[in-house]
PDB file of C-alpha atoms in Angstrom:
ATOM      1  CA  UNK S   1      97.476  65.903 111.942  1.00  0.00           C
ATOM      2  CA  UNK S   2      95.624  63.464 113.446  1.00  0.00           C
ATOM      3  CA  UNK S   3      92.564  62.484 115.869  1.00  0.00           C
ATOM      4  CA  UNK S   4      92.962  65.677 118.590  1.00  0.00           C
ATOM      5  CA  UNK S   5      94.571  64.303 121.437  1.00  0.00           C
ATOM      6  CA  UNK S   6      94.159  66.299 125.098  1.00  0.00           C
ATOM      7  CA  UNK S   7      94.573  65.340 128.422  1.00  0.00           C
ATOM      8  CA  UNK S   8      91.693  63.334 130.417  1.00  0.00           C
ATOM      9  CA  UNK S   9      89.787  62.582 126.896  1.00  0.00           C
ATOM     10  CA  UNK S  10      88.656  59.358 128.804  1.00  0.00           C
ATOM     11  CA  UNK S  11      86.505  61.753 131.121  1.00  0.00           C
ATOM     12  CA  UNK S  12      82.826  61.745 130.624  1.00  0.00           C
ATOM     13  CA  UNK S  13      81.651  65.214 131.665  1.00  0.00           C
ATOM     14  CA  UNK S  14      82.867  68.299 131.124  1.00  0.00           C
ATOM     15  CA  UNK S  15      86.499  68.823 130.317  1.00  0.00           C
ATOM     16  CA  UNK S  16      88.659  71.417 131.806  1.00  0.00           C
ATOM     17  CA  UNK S  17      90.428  72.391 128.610  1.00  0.00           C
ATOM     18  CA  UNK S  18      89.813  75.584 127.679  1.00  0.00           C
ATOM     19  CA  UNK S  19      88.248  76.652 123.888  1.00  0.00           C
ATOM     20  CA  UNK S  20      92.571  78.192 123.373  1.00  0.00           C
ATOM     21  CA  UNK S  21      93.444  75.137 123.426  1.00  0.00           C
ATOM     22  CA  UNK S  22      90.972  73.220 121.522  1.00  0.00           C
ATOM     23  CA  UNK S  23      91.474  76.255 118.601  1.00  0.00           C
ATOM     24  CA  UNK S  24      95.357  75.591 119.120  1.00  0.00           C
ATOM     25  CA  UNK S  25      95.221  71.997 118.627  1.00  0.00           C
ATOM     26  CA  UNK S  26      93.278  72.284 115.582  1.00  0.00           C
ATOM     27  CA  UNK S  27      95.897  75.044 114.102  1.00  0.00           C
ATOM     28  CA  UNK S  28      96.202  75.338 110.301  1.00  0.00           C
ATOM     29  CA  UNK S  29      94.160  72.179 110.039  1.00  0.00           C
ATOM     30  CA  UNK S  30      94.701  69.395 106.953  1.00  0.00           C
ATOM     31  CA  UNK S  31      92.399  67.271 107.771  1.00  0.00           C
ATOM     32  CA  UNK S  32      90.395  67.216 104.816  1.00  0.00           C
ATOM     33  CA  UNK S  33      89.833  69.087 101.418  1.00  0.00           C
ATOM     34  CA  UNK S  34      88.282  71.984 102.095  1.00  0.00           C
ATOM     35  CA  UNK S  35      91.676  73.482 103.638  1.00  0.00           C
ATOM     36  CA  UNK S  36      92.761  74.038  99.852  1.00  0.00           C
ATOM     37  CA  UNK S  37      89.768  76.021  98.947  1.00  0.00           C
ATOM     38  CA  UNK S  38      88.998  78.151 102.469  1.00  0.00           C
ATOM     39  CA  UNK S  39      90.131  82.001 103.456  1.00  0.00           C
ATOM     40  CA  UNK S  40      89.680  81.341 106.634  1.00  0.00           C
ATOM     41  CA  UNK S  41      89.236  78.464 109.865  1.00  0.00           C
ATOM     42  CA  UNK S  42      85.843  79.641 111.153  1.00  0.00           C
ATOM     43  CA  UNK S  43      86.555  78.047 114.873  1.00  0.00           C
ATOM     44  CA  UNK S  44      83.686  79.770 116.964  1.00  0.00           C
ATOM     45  CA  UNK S  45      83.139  82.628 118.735  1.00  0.00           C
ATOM     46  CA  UNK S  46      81.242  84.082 122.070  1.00  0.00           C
ATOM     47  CA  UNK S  47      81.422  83.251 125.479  1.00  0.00           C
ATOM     48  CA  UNK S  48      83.067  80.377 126.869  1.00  0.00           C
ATOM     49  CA  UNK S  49      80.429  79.784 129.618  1.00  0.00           C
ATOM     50  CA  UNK S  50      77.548  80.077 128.152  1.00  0.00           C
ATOM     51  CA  UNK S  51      74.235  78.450 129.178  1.00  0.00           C
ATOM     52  CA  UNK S  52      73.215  78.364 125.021  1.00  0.00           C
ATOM     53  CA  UNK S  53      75.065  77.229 122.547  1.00  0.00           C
ATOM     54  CA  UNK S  54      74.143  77.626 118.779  1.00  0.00           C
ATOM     55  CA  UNK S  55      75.349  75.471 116.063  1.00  0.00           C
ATOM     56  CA  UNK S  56      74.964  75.545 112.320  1.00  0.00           C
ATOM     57  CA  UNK S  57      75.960  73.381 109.941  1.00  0.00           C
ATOM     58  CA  UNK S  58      79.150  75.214 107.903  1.00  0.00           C
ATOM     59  CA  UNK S  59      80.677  79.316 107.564  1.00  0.00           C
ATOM     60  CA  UNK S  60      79.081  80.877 104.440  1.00  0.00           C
ATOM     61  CA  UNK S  61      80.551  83.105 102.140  1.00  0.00           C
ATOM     62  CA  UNK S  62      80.522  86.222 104.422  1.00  0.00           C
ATOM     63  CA  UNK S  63      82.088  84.128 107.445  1.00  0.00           C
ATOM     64  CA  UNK S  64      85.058  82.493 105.385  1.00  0.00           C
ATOM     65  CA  UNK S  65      85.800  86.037 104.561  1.00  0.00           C
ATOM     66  CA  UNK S  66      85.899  87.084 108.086  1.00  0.00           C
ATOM     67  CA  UNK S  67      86.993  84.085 110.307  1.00  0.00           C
ATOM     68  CA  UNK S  68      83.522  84.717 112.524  1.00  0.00           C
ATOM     69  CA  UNK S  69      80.221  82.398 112.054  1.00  0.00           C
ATOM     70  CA  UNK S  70      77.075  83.976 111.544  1.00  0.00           C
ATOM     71  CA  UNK S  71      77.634  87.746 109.899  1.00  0.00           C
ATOM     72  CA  UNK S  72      76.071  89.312 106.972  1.00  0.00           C
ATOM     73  CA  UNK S  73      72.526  88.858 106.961  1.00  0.00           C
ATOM     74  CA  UNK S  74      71.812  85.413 108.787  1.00  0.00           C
ATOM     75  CA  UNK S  75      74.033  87.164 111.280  1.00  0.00           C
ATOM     76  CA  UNK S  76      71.662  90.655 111.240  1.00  0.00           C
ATOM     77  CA  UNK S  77      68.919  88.324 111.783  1.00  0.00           C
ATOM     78  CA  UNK S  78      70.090  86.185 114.327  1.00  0.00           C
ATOM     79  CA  UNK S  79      71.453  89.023 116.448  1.00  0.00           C
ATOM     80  CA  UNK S  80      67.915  90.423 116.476  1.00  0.00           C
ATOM     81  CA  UNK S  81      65.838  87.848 117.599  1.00  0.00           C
ATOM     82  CA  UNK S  82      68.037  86.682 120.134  1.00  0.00           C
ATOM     83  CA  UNK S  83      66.348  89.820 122.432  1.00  0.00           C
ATOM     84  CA  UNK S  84      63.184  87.732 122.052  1.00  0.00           C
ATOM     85  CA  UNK S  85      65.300  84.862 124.199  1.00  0.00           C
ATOM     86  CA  UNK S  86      66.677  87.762 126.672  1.00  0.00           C
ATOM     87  CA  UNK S  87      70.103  86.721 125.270  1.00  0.00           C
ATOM     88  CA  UNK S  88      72.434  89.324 123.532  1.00  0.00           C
ATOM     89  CA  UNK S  89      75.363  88.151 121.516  1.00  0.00           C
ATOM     90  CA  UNK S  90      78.223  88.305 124.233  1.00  0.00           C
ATOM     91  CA  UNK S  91      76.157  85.509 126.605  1.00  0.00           C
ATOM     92  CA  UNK S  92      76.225  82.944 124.223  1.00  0.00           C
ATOM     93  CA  UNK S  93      78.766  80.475 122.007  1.00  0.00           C
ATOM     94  CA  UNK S  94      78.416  80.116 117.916  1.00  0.00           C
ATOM     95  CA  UNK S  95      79.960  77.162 116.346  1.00  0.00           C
ATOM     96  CA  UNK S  96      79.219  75.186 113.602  1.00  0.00           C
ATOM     97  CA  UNK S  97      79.933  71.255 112.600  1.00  0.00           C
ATOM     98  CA  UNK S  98      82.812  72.694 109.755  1.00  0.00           C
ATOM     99  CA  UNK S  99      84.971  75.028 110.611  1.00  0.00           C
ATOM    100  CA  UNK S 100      85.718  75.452 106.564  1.00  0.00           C
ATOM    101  CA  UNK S 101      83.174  76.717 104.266  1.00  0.00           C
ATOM    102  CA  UNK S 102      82.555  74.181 101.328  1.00  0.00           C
ATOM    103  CA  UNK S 103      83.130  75.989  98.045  1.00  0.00           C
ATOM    104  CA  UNK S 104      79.986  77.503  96.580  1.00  0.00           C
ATOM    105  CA  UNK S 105      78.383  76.457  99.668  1.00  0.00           C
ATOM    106  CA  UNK S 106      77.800  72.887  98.792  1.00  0.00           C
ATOM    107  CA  UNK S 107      76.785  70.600 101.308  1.00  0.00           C
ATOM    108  CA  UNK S 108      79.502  68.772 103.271  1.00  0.00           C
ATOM    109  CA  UNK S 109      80.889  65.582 102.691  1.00  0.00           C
ATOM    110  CA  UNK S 110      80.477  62.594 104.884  1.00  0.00           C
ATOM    111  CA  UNK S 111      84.216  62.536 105.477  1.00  0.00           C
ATOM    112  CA  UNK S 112      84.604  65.874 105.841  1.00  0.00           C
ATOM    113  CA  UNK S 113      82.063  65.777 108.980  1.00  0.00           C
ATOM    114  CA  UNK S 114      83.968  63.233 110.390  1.00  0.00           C
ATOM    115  CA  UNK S 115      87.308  65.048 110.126  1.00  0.00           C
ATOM    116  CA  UNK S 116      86.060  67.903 111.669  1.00  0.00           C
ATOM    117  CA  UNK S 117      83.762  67.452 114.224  1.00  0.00           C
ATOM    118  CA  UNK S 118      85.111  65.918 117.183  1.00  0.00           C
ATOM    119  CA  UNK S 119      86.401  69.847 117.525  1.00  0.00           C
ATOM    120  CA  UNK S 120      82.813  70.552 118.057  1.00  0.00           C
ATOM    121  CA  UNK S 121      82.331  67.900 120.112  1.00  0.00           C
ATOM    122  CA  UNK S 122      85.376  69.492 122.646  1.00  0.00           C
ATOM    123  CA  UNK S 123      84.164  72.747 122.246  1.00  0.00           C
ATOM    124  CA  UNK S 124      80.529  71.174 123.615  1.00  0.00           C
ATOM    125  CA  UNK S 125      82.631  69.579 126.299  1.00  0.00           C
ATOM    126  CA  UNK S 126      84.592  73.006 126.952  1.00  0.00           C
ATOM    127  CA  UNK S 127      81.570  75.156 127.189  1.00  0.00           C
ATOM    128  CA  UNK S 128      79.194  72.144 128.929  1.00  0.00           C
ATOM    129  CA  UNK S 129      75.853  74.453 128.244  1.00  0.00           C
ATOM    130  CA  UNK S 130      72.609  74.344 129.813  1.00  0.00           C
ATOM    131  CA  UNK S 131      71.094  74.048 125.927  1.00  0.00           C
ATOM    132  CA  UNK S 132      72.011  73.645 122.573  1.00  0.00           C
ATOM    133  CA  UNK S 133      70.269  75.305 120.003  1.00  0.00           C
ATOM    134  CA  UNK S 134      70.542  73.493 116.456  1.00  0.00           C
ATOM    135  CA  UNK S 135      69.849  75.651 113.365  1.00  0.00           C
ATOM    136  CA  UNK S 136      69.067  73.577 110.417  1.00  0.00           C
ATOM    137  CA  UNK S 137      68.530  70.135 109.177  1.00  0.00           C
ATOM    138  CA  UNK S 138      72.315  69.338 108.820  1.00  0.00           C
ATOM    139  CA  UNK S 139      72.928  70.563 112.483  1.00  0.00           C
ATOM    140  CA  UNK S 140      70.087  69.006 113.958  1.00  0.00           C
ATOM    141  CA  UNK S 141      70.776  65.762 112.375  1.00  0.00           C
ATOM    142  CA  UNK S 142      74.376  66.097 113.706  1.00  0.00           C
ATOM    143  CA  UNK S 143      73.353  65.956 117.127  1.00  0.00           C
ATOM    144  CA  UNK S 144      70.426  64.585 117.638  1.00  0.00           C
ATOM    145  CA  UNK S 145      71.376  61.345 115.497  1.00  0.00           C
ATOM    146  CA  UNK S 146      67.621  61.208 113.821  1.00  0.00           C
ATOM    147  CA  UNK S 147      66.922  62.218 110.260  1.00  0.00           C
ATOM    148  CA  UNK S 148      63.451  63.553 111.366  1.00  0.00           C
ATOM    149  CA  UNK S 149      62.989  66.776 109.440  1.00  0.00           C
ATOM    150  CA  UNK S 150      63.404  70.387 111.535  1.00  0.00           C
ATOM    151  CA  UNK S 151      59.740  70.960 110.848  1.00  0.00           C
ATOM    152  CA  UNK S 152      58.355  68.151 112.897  1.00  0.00           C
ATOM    153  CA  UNK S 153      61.223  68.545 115.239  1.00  0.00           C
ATOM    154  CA  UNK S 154      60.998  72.337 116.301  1.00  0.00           C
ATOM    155  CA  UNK S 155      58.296  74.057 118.831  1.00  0.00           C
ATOM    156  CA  UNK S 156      59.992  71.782 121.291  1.00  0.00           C
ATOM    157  CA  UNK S 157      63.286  70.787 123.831  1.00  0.00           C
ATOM    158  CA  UNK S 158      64.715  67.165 123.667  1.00  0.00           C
ATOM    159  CA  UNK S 159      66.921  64.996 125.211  1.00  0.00           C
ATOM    160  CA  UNK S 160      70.317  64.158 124.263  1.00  0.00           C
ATOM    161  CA  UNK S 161      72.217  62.514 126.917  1.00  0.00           C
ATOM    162  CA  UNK S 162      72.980  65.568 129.618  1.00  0.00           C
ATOM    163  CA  UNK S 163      71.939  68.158 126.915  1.00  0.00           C
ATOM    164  CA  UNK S 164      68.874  69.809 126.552  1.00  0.00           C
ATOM    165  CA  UNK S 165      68.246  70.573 122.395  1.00  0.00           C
ATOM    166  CA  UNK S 166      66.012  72.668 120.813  1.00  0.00           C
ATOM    167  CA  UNK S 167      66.118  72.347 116.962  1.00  0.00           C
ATOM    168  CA  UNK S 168      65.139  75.423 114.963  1.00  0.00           C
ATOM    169  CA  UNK S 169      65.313  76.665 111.516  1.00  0.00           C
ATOM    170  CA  UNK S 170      68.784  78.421 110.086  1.00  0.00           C
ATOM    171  CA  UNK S 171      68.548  82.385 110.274  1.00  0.00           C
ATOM    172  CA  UNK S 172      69.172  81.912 106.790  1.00  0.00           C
ATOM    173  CA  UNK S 173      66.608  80.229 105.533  1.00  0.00           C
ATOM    174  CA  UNK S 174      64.051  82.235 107.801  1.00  0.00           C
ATOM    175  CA  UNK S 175      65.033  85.462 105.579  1.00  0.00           C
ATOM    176  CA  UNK S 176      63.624  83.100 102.319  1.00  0.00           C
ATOM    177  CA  UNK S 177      60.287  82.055 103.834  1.00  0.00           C
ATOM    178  CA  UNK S 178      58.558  84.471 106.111  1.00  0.00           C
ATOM    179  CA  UNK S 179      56.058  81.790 107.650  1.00  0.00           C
ATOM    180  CA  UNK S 180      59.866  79.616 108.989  1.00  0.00           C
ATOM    181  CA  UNK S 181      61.077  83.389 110.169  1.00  0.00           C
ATOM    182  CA  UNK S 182      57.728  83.458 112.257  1.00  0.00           C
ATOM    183  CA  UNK S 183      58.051  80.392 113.777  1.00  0.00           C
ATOM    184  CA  UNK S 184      62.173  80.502 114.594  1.00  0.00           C
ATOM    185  CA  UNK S 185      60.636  83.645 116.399  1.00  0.00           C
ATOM    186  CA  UNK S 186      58.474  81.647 117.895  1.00  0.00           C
ATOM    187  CA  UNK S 187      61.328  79.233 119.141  1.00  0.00           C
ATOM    188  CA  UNK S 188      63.446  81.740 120.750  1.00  0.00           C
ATOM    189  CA  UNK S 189      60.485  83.378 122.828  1.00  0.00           C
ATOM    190  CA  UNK S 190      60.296  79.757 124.124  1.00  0.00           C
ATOM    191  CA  UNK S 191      63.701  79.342 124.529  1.00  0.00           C
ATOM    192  CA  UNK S 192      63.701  82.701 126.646  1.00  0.00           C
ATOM    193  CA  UNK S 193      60.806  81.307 128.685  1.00  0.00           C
ATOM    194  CA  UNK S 194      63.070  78.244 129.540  1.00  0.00           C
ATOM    195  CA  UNK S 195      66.001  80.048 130.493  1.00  0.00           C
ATOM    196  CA  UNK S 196      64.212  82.026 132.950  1.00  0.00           C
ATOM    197  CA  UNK S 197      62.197  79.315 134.456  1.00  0.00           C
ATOM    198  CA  UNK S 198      65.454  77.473 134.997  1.00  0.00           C
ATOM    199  CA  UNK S 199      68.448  79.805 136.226  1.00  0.00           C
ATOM    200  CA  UNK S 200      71.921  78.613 135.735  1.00  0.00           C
ATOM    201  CA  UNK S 201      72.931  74.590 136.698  1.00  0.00           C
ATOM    202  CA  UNK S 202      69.141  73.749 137.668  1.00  0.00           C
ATOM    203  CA  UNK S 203      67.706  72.921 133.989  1.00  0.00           C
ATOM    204  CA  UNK S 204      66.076  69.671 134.325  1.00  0.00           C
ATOM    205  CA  UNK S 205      65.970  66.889 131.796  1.00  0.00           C
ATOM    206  CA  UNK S 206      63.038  66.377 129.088  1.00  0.00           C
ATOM    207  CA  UNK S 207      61.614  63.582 128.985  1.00  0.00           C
ATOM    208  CA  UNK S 208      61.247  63.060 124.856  1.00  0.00           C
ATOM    209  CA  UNK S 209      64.112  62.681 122.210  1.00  0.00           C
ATOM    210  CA  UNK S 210      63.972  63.330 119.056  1.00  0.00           C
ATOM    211  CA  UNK S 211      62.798  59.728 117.357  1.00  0.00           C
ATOM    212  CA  UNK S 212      65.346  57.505 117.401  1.00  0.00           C
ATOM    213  CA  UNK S 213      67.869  59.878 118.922  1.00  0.00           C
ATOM    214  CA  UNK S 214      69.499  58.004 121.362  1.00  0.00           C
ATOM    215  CA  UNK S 215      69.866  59.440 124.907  1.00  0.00           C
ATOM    216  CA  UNK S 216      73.490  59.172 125.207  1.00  0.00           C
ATOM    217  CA  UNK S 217      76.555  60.963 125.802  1.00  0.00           C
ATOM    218  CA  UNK S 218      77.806  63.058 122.422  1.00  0.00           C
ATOM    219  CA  UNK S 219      80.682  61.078 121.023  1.00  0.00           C
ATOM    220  CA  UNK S 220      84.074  61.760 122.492  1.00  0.00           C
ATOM    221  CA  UNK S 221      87.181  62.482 120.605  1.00  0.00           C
ATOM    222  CA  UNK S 222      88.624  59.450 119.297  1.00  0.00           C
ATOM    223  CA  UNK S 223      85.280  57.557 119.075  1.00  0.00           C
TER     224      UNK S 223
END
């Protein structure tokens, strides 16, 4: 299997292939190593129109087990701060940058990351949201492009190409240190107060990036 190959990948904006047929291109994927050591593809799941999308860096334990990102605890907690954004779990999407957990939870491998995600890239283009929200370093790095730390990143939106981003801290890591759990509250209470200042299709752009983030389209497939 190689490079995902759908219809119109030239096109720039958002891509009328649906998140089926993204999940059936990528299939029993062999792309890299962590195929031999996963239970199960952890593709994504929510809705596939969402104005926020939330993307971590790999499945855990819990979600190799069950096929869905974010259960078990980081999943308890995420689920119950989302009220503070006026979101429930049904409005928005939850992907991550592997779809295969790394064994022992290791941190992924350059070449692993570039095997899999162009299918987050497509699933971005799919969905086409209003924001994405970036939980953790490894996420944040992944699409913002900067290796600024979340810490000095967070507490605010940026600008990458078309998408609005607003870095927080992993669920996960908020249940370890109750100072980060304060302040990823504090992210999704401002997140909430940007989602109902701008309704649906009228979100403006931000005028900072992240650093040296460039303000440019998220690679396509192929690139």
């Amino acid at each position: 299997m190689g490079v995902m190959h759908i219809p119109g990948h030239e096109h720039q904006g958002p891509r009328e292939v649906s998140l089926d047929e993204i999940r059936a291109v990528l299939g029993d994927c062999r792309l890299c190593e962590l195929c031999q050591t996963r239970t199960n593809i952890v593709f994504g799941v929510g809705n596939p129109h969402a104005r926020v999308l939330f993307v971590g860096e790999a499945p855990g334990r819990n979600e190799d087990l069950q096929g869905e990102p974010f259960v078990g605890r980081a999943g308890e907690n995420l689920n119950g701060i989302l009220a503070l954004a006026g979101l429930r779990r049904e409005d928005i999407y939850i992907a991550n940058v592997l779809k295969c957990r790394p064994p022992g939870n290791r941190d992924p491998k350059p070449d692993e990351v570039l095997a899999c995600s162009p299918f987050l890239r497509e699933q971005i283009r799919s969905i086409w949201p209003d924001i994405i929200v970036t939980l953790g370093n490894p996420a944040t790095h992944f699409v913002l492009k900067t290796e600024i730390g979340i810490t000095r990143l967070r507490g605010r939106f940026h600008q990458m190409g078309r998408f609005v981003v607003m870095p927080t801290f992993h669920p996960a890591a908020a249940l370890r240190n109750p100072k980060w759990q304060e302040l990823l509250e504090a992210d999704f209470r401002m997140l909430g107060d940007y989602l109902m200042r701008h309704p649906a299709g009228t979100a403006p752009a931000v005028a900072e990036s992240a650093g040296d983030a460039p303000a440019e389209h998220l690679p396509r497939v192929g690139e």
